[in-house]
PDB file of C-alpha atoms in Angstrom:
ATOM      1  CA  MET A   1    -160.594 -93.125  31.231  1.00 49.00           C
ATOM      2  CA  SER A   2    -158.507 -95.895  32.295  1.00 82.00           C
ATOM      3  CA  THR A   3    -158.528 -97.711  28.966  1.00 87.00           C
ATOM      4  CA  THR A   4    -157.528 -93.931  26.963  1.00 88.00           C
ATOM      5  CA  ARG A   5    -154.300 -93.620  29.686  1.00 88.00           C
ATOM      6  CA  ARG A   6    -153.266 -97.505  30.043  1.00 92.00           C
ATOM      7  CA  LEU A   7    -153.203 -97.105  26.160  1.00 94.00           C
ATOM      8  CA  ALA A   8    -151.332 -93.915  26.419  1.00 94.00           C
ATOM      9  CA  GLN A   9    -148.800 -94.471  29.020  1.00 94.00           C
ATOM     10  CA  LEU A  10    -148.064 -97.821  26.460  1.00 95.00           C
ATOM     11  CA  VAL A  11    -147.319 -95.875  22.962  1.00 97.00           C
ATOM     12  CA  VAL A  12    -145.169 -93.262  25.775  1.00 97.00           C
ATOM     13  CA  GLY A  13    -143.947 -95.654  27.350  1.00 96.00           C
ATOM     14  CA  LEU A  14    -142.191 -97.677  24.598  1.00 97.00           C
ATOM     15  CA  ALA A  15    -141.263 -94.257  22.442  1.00 98.00           C
ATOM     16  CA  LEU A  16    -139.021 -93.353  25.019  1.00 98.00           C
ATOM     17  CA  PHE A  17    -138.319 -97.046  25.699  1.00 96.00           C
ATOM     18  CA  GLY A  18    -136.415 -96.913  22.288  1.00 97.00           C
ATOM     19  CA  ALA A  19    -135.302 -92.987  23.082  1.00 98.00           C
ATOM     20  CA  SER A  20    -133.667 -94.327  25.470  1.00 97.00           C
ATOM     21  CA  ILE A  21    -131.394 -97.118  23.641  1.00 97.00           C
ATOM     22  CA  ALA A  22    -130.962 -94.461  21.088  1.00 98.00           C
ATOM     23  CA  LEU A  23    -129.404 -91.895  23.934  1.00 98.00           C
ATOM     24  CA  LEU A  24    -126.964 -94.540  24.665  1.00 97.00           C
ATOM     25  CA  VAL A  25    -125.859 -95.387  21.089  1.00 97.00           C
ATOM     26  CA  ARG A  26    -124.656 -91.449  21.039  1.00 97.00           C
ATOM     27  CA  ALA A  27    -122.844 -91.508  24.864  1.00 97.00           C
ATOM     28  CA  ASP A  28    -120.925 -94.052  23.201  1.00 96.00           C
ATOM     29  CA  LEU A  29    -119.931 -95.612  26.735  1.00 97.00           C
ATOM     30  CA  GLY A  30    -121.704 -98.784  26.493  1.00 96.00           C
ATOM     31  CA  LEU A  31    -125.076-100.389  25.920  1.00 95.00           C
ATOM     32  CA  PHE A  32    -127.549-102.201  27.962  1.00 92.00           C
ATOM     33  CA  PRO A  33    -126.664-105.945  27.195  1.00 92.00           C
ATOM     34  CA  TRP A  34    -129.406-106.903  25.012  1.00 94.00           C
ATOM     35  CA  ASP A  35    -128.285-103.556  22.719  1.00 96.00           C
ATOM     36  CA  VAL A  36    -124.908-104.625  22.695  1.00 97.00           C
ATOM     37  CA  LEU A  37    -125.968-107.225  21.081  1.00 96.00           C
ATOM     38  CA  HIS A  38    -128.524-105.517  18.100  1.00 97.00           C
ATOM     39  CA  GLN A  39    -125.766-103.338  18.104  1.00 97.00           C
ATOM     40  CA  GLY A  40    -122.793-106.142  16.869  1.00 97.00           C
ATOM     41  CA  VAL A  41    -125.626-107.309  14.560  1.00 97.00           C
ATOM     42  CA  ALA A  42    -126.184-104.595  12.789  1.00 97.00           C
ATOM     43  CA  ARG A  43    -122.795-103.461  12.783  1.00 97.00           C
ATOM     44  CA  ALA A  44    -121.975-107.146  11.065  1.00 96.00           C
ATOM     45  CA  THR A  45    -125.169-107.051   8.744  1.00 97.00           C
ATOM     46  CA  GLY A  46    -124.759-103.504   7.496  1.00 97.00           C
ATOM     47  CA  LEU A  47    -128.447-103.124   8.750  1.00 97.00           C
ATOM     48  CA  PRO A  48    -130.036-100.000  10.849  1.00 97.00           C
ATOM     49  CA  LEU A  49    -130.101-100.756  14.805  1.00 97.00           C
ATOM     50  CA  GLY A  50    -134.072 -99.813  14.945  1.00 97.00           C
ATOM     51  CA  VAL A  51    -134.451-102.756  12.566  1.00 97.00           C
ATOM     52  CA  VAL A  52    -132.469-105.154  14.196  1.00 97.00           C
ATOM     53  CA  VAL A  53    -134.438-104.352  17.360  1.00 97.00           C
ATOM     54  CA  ILE A  54    -137.396-105.334  15.732  1.00 97.00           C
ATOM     55  CA  LEU A  55    -136.010-109.205  14.237  1.00 97.00           C
ATOM     56  CA  ALA A  56    -134.389-109.924  17.651  1.00 96.00           C
ATOM     57  CA  SER A  57    -137.454-109.414  19.123  1.00 95.00           C
ATOM     58  CA  VAL A  58    -139.728-111.686  16.956  1.00 95.00           C
ATOM     59  CA  VAL A  59    -137.318-114.341  17.017  1.00 94.00           C
ATOM     60  CA  VAL A  60    -136.980-114.073  20.797  1.00 92.00           C
ATOM     61  CA  LEU A  61    -141.295-114.181  20.636  1.00 92.00           C
ATOM     62  CA  VAL A  62    -140.566-117.159  18.425  1.00 91.00           C
ATOM     63  CA  LEU A  63    -138.941-118.707  21.863  1.00 88.00           C
ATOM     64  CA  TRP A  64    -142.535-118.122  23.772  1.00 88.00           C
ATOM     65  CA  ILE A  65    -143.869-121.340  21.611  1.00 85.00           C
ATOM     66  CA  PRO A  66    -142.403-124.191  24.030  1.00 84.00           C
ATOM     67  CA  LEU A  67    -142.446-122.087  27.016  1.00 81.00           C
ATOM     68  CA  ARG A  68    -146.390-121.083  26.471  1.00 82.00           C
ATOM     69  CA  GLN A  69    -146.293-117.368  27.166  1.00 81.00           C
ATOM     70  CA  ARG A  70    -149.013-115.621  25.674  1.00 85.00           C
ATOM     71  CA  PRO A  71    -147.808-112.379  24.093  1.00 86.00           C
ATOM     72  CA  GLY A  72    -150.573-109.601  25.128  1.00 88.00           C
ATOM     73  CA  LEU A  73    -151.109-106.028  23.303  1.00 92.00           C
ATOM     74  CA  GLY A  74    -148.073-104.938  24.703  1.00 91.00           C
ATOM     75  CA  THR A  75    -145.802-107.063  23.868  1.00 92.00           C
ATOM     76  CA  VAL A  76    -146.810-106.656  19.593  1.00 93.00           C
ATOM     77  CA  ALA A  77    -146.372-103.245  20.813  1.00 95.00           C
ATOM     78  CA  ASN A  78    -142.834-103.744  22.249  1.00 95.00           C
ATOM     79  CA  VAL A  79    -141.660-105.964  19.103  1.00 94.00           C
ATOM     80  CA  VAL A  80    -143.007-102.978  16.671  1.00 94.00           C
ATOM     81  CA  LEU A  81    -141.949 -99.233  17.761  1.00 97.00           C
ATOM     82  CA  VAL A  82    -139.126-100.254  19.923  1.00 97.00           C
ATOM     83  CA  GLY A  83    -137.088-101.008  16.617  1.00 97.00           C
ATOM     84  CA  VAL A  84    -138.991 -97.542  15.215  1.00 98.00           C
ATOM     85  CA  PHE A  85    -138.849 -95.336  17.719  1.00 98.00           C
ATOM     86  CA  VAL A  86    -134.785 -96.226  17.742  1.00 98.00           C
ATOM     87  CA  ASP A  87    -134.099 -94.868  14.472  1.00 98.00           C
ATOM     88  CA  LEU A  88    -136.143 -92.380  14.357  1.00 98.00           C
ATOM     89  CA  THR A  89    -134.183 -90.442  17.336  1.00 98.00           C
ATOM     90  CA  LEU A  90    -131.133 -92.026  16.010  1.00 98.00           C
ATOM     91  CA  ALA A  91    -131.756 -89.697  13.085  1.00 97.00           C
ATOM     92  CA  VAL A  92    -132.288 -86.095  15.056  1.00 97.00           C
ATOM     93  CA  LEU A  93    -130.132 -87.074  17.721  1.00 96.00           C
ATOM     94  CA  PRO A  94    -126.568 -85.387  16.780  1.00 95.00           C
ATOM     95  CA  THR A  95    -123.242 -87.300  17.685  1.00 94.00           C
ATOM     96  CA  VAL A  96    -121.219 -85.880  20.898  1.00 95.00           C
ATOM     97  CA  GLU A  97    -117.478 -85.435  20.981  1.00 94.00           C
ATOM     98  CA  ALA A  98    -117.108 -84.194  24.461  1.00 97.00           C
ATOM     99  CA  LEU A  99    -116.856 -86.439  27.122  1.00 97.00           C
ATOM    100  CA  PRO A 100    -119.585 -84.635  29.615  1.00 96.00           C
ATOM    101  CA  GLY A 101    -122.258 -84.419  27.511  1.00 97.00           C
ATOM    102  CA  ARG A 102    -121.409 -87.970  26.987  1.00 97.00           C
ATOM    103  CA  VAL A 103    -121.713 -88.641  30.163  1.00 97.00           C
ATOM    104  CA  ALA A 104    -124.664 -86.409  30.820  1.00 97.00           C
ATOM    105  CA  LEU A 105    -126.242 -88.956  27.359  1.00 97.00           C
ATOM    106  CA  LEU A 106    -125.058 -91.806  29.632  1.00 97.00           C
ATOM    107  CA  VAL A 107    -127.233 -90.403  32.221  1.00 96.00           C
ATOM    108  CA  ALA A 108    -130.290 -89.614  30.541  1.00 97.00           C
ATOM    109  CA  GLY A 109    -130.276 -92.822  28.811  1.00 96.00           C
ATOM    110  CA  VAL A 110    -130.223 -95.048  32.114  1.00 95.00           C
ATOM    111  CA  VAL A 111    -133.161 -92.546  33.860  1.00 96.00           C
ATOM    112  CA  VAL A 112    -135.121 -92.114  30.580  1.00 96.00           C
ATOM    113  CA  ASN A 113    -135.168 -96.207  30.255  1.00 94.00           C
ATOM    114  CA  ALA A 114    -136.142 -96.390  33.658  1.00 93.00           C
ATOM    115  CA  ALA A 115    -138.852 -93.919  33.021  1.00 95.00           C
ATOM    116  CA  ALA A 116    -139.735 -95.610  30.047  1.00 95.00           C
ATOM    117  CA  THR A 117    -140.253 -99.251  31.532  1.00 91.00           C
ATOM    118  CA  GLY A 118    -142.282 -97.839  34.309  1.00 91.00           C
ATOM    119  CA  LEU A 119    -144.805 -96.488  31.932  1.00 94.00           C
ATOM    120  CA  TYR A 120    -145.214 -99.675  29.917  1.00 92.00           C
ATOM    121  CA  ILE A 121    -144.911-102.191  31.991  1.00 89.00           C
ATOM    122  CA  GLY A 122    -147.465-100.428  34.434  1.00 90.00           C
ATOM    123  CA  ALA A 123    -150.056-100.026  31.900  1.00 91.00           C
ATOM    124  CA  GLY A 124    -150.741-103.645  32.443  1.00 89.00           C
ATOM    125  CA  TYR A 125    -150.701-104.831  28.768  1.00 91.00           C
ATOM    126  CA  GLY A 126    -148.261-107.634  28.812  1.00 85.00           C
ATOM    127  CA  PRO A 127    -144.547-107.576  28.898  1.00 83.00           C
ATOM    128  CA  GLY A 128    -141.953-107.368  25.928  1.00 88.00           C
ATOM    129  CA  PRO A 129    -140.364-110.297  23.938  1.00 90.00           C
ATOM    130  CA  ARG A 130    -137.332-110.020  26.138  1.00 86.00           C
ATOM    131  CA  ASP A 131    -138.886-109.989  29.631  1.00 82.00           C
ATOM    132  CA  GLY A 132    -141.427-112.471  29.003  1.00 83.00           C
ATOM    133  CA  LEU A 133    -138.584-114.957  28.403  1.00 84.00           C
ATOM    134  CA  MET A 134    -136.931-114.595  31.317  1.00 79.00           C
ATOM    135  CA  THR A 135    -140.477-115.229  32.872  1.00 78.00           C
ATOM    136  CA  GLY A 136    -141.388-117.982  31.139  1.00 82.00           C
ATOM    137  CA  LEU A 137    -137.922-119.808  31.934  1.00 81.00           C
ATOM    138  CA  ALA A 138    -138.455-118.949  35.715  1.00 77.00           C
ATOM    139  CA  ALA A 139    -142.040-120.404  35.426  1.00 78.00           C
ATOM    140  CA  ARG A 140    -140.291-123.698  34.442  1.00 81.00           C
ATOM    141  CA  GLY A 141    -138.457-123.836  38.008  1.00 81.00           C
ATOM    142  CA  LEU A 142    -136.023-121.402  36.936  1.00 78.00           C
ATOM    143  CA  SER A 143    -134.029-119.579  39.205  1.00 78.00           C
ATOM    144  CA  LEU A 144    -135.432-115.782  37.323  1.00 70.00           C
ATOM    145  CA  ARG A 145    -132.394-113.781  39.099  1.00 75.00           C
ATOM    146  CA  TRP A 146    -130.181-116.446  37.315  1.00 82.00           C
ATOM    147  CA  SER A 147    -132.097-116.682  34.098  1.00 80.00           C
ATOM    148  CA  ARG A 148    -132.023-113.288  33.356  1.00 79.00           C
ATOM    149  CA  LEU A 149    -128.449-113.570  34.326  1.00 82.00           C
ATOM    150  CA  GLY A 150    -127.499-116.300  32.213  1.00 86.00           C
ATOM    151  CA  ILE A 151    -129.525-114.937  29.488  1.00 86.00           C
ATOM    152  CA  GLU A 152    -127.973-111.316  30.109  1.00 87.00           C
ATOM    153  CA  LEU A 153    -124.665-112.241  30.209  1.00 90.00           C
ATOM    154  CA  VAL A 154    -124.925-114.522  26.352  1.00 93.00           C
ATOM    155  CA  VAL A 155    -125.802-111.850  24.960  1.00 93.00           C
ATOM    156  CA  LEU A 156    -123.793-109.546  26.235  1.00 94.00           C
ATOM    157  CA  ALA A 157    -121.088-111.337  24.798  1.00 95.00           C
ATOM    158  CA  ALA A 158    -121.902-112.422  21.131  1.00 96.00           C
ATOM    159  CA  GLY A 159    -122.717-108.648  21.596  1.00 96.00           C
ATOM    160  CA  PHE A 160    -119.504-107.741  22.378  1.00 96.00           C
ATOM    161  CA  ALA A 161    -117.526-110.134  20.070  1.00 97.00           C
ATOM    162  CA  LEU A 162    -119.878-108.382  16.873  1.00 96.00           C
ATOM    163  CA  GLY A 163    -118.762-105.509  17.957  1.00 96.00           C
ATOM    164  CA  GLY A 164    -121.286-104.138  19.749  1.00 96.00           C
ATOM    165  CA  THR A 165    -120.131-101.321  22.314  1.00 95.00           C
ATOM    166  CA  VAL A 166    -119.528-102.548  26.477  1.00 96.00           C
ATOM    167  CA  GLY A 167    -118.671 -99.587  28.623  1.00 96.00           C
ATOM    168  CA  VAL A 168    -118.764 -98.470  31.718  1.00 95.00           C
ATOM    169  CA  GLY A 169    -122.471 -97.457  30.665  1.00 93.00           C
ATOM    170  CA  THR A 170    -122.901-101.235  30.929  1.00 94.00           C
ATOM    171  CA  VAL A 171    -121.902-101.063  34.440  1.00 92.00           C
ATOM    172  CA  VAL A 172    -124.373 -98.422  35.305  1.00 91.00           C
ATOM    173  CA  TYR A 173    -127.119 -99.390  33.847  1.00 87.00           C
ATOM    174  CA  ALA A 174    -126.395-102.550  35.459  1.00 84.00           C
ATOM    175  CA  PHE A 175    -126.331-101.024  39.608  1.00 85.00           C
ATOM    176  CA  ALA A 176    -128.900 -98.454  38.679  1.00 87.00           C
ATOM    177  CA  VAL A 177    -131.917 -99.786  36.234  1.00 82.00           C
ATOM    178  CA  GLY A 178    -133.094-101.729  39.095  1.00 80.00           C
ATOM    179  CA  PRO A 179    -133.520 -99.361  41.651  1.00 86.00           C
ATOM    180  CA  LEU A 180    -133.875 -96.446  39.015  1.00 89.00           C
ATOM    181  CA  VAL A 181    -137.547 -98.318  37.988  1.00 88.00           C
ATOM    182  CA  GLN A 182    -139.306 -98.996  40.725  1.00 86.00           C
ATOM    183  CA  PRO A 183    -140.469 -95.785  41.893  1.00 90.00           C
ATOM    184  CA  PHE A 184    -141.129 -94.924  38.194  1.00 91.00           C
ATOM    185  CA  LEU A 185    -143.771 -98.621  38.566  1.00 88.00           C
ATOM    186  CA  THR A 186    -145.441 -97.185  41.588  1.00 90.00           C
ATOM    187  CA  LEU A 187    -145.963 -93.918  39.753  1.00 90.00           C
ATOM    188  CA  PHE A 188    -146.508 -95.322  36.269  1.00 91.00           C
ATOM    189  CA  THR A 189    -149.203 -98.506  37.189  1.00 88.00           C
ATOM    190  CA  VAL A 190    -152.667 -97.788  36.060  1.00 80.00           C
ATOM    191  CA  PRO A 191    -155.373 -99.466  38.535  1.00 77.00           C
ATOM    192  CA  THR A 192    -157.140-101.948  36.286  1.00 65.00           C
ATOM    193  CA  ARG A 193    -160.620-103.828  37.019  1.00 59.00           C
ATOM    194  CA  ARG A 194    -158.763-106.954  38.271  1.00 53.00           C
ATOM    195  CA  SER A 195    -156.038-105.259  40.382  1.00 48.00           C
ATOM    196  CA  THR A 196    -159.241-102.834  42.160  1.00 43.00           C
ATOM    197  CA  ASP A 197    -161.943-106.336  42.513  1.00 45.00           C
ATOM    198  CA  HIS A 198    -158.837-107.500  43.820  1.00 43.00           C
ATOM    199  CA  ALA A 199    -157.994-104.438  47.026  1.00 37.00           C
ATOM    200  CA  SER A 200    -161.663-105.054  47.354  1.00 34.00           C
ATOM    201  CA  ALA A 201    -162.090-108.752  48.090  1.00 35.00           C
ATOM    202  CA  GLU A 202    -158.690-107.748  50.002  1.00 35.00           C
ATOM    203  CA  SER A 203    -159.914-105.982  52.279  1.00 31.00           C
ATOM    204  CA  LEU A 204    -163.507-108.027  53.298  1.00 34.00           C
ATOM    205  CA  PRO A 205    -163.588-109.368  57.059  1.00 36.00           C
ATOM    206  CA  THR A 206    -162.389-112.741  57.402  1.00 37.00           C
ATOM    207  CA  THR A 207    -164.211-114.381  60.002  1.00 33.00           C
ATOM    208  CA  PRO A 208    -167.040-115.906  59.324  1.00 31.00           C
ATOM    209  CA  GLY A 209    -168.613-113.943  62.019  1.00 38.00           C
ATOM    210  CA  ASP A 210    -168.358-110.349  61.001  1.00 38.00           C
ATOM    211  CA  ARG A 211    -168.928-111.965  56.945  1.00 38.00           C
ATOM    212  CA  SER A 212    -172.915-112.646  58.316  1.00 38.00           C
TER     213      SER A 212
END
């Protein structure tokens, strides 16, 4: 049952992650840093946004090789599914002109993104390509915080130069997504055998006399 739930969480989480990107695109008030790059490349090449998301994920995954990172099932699923659901959602989500409607899409996009992150990370099948790149750099001695900040500033600048949308949504995401993700992670993290065994081991008595 746990495996079924984890797989369902993974797929639903990645589908919602793709949908959250589409919500921000339709809001047109600024995208997440990586999606500024994706949109900029899409505009420069004429490729669908979801296709660019998939291609960028593959490129980032290749960068795992020198960092000796190992992709999990969730990593591979992330590469394929997020981009697919970006394009599927954009196909059915109309353009909104009124500012209140765009603000509503922005808020919904950030909240859905946080919930989606909690779902797919909580499933325990491995990080997405971009998160794995950052943790791989951190494993080589770089600060995780500064690695993330540096990478996101670079992709943000590159995306903006290519025509990606930077705005209030970009700022809202930067400040809001961290605090929002944490409760969703707590809610959706599925205990695995390894985590259960670890918790059981921690609950054992630690003094020699108590163990006898």
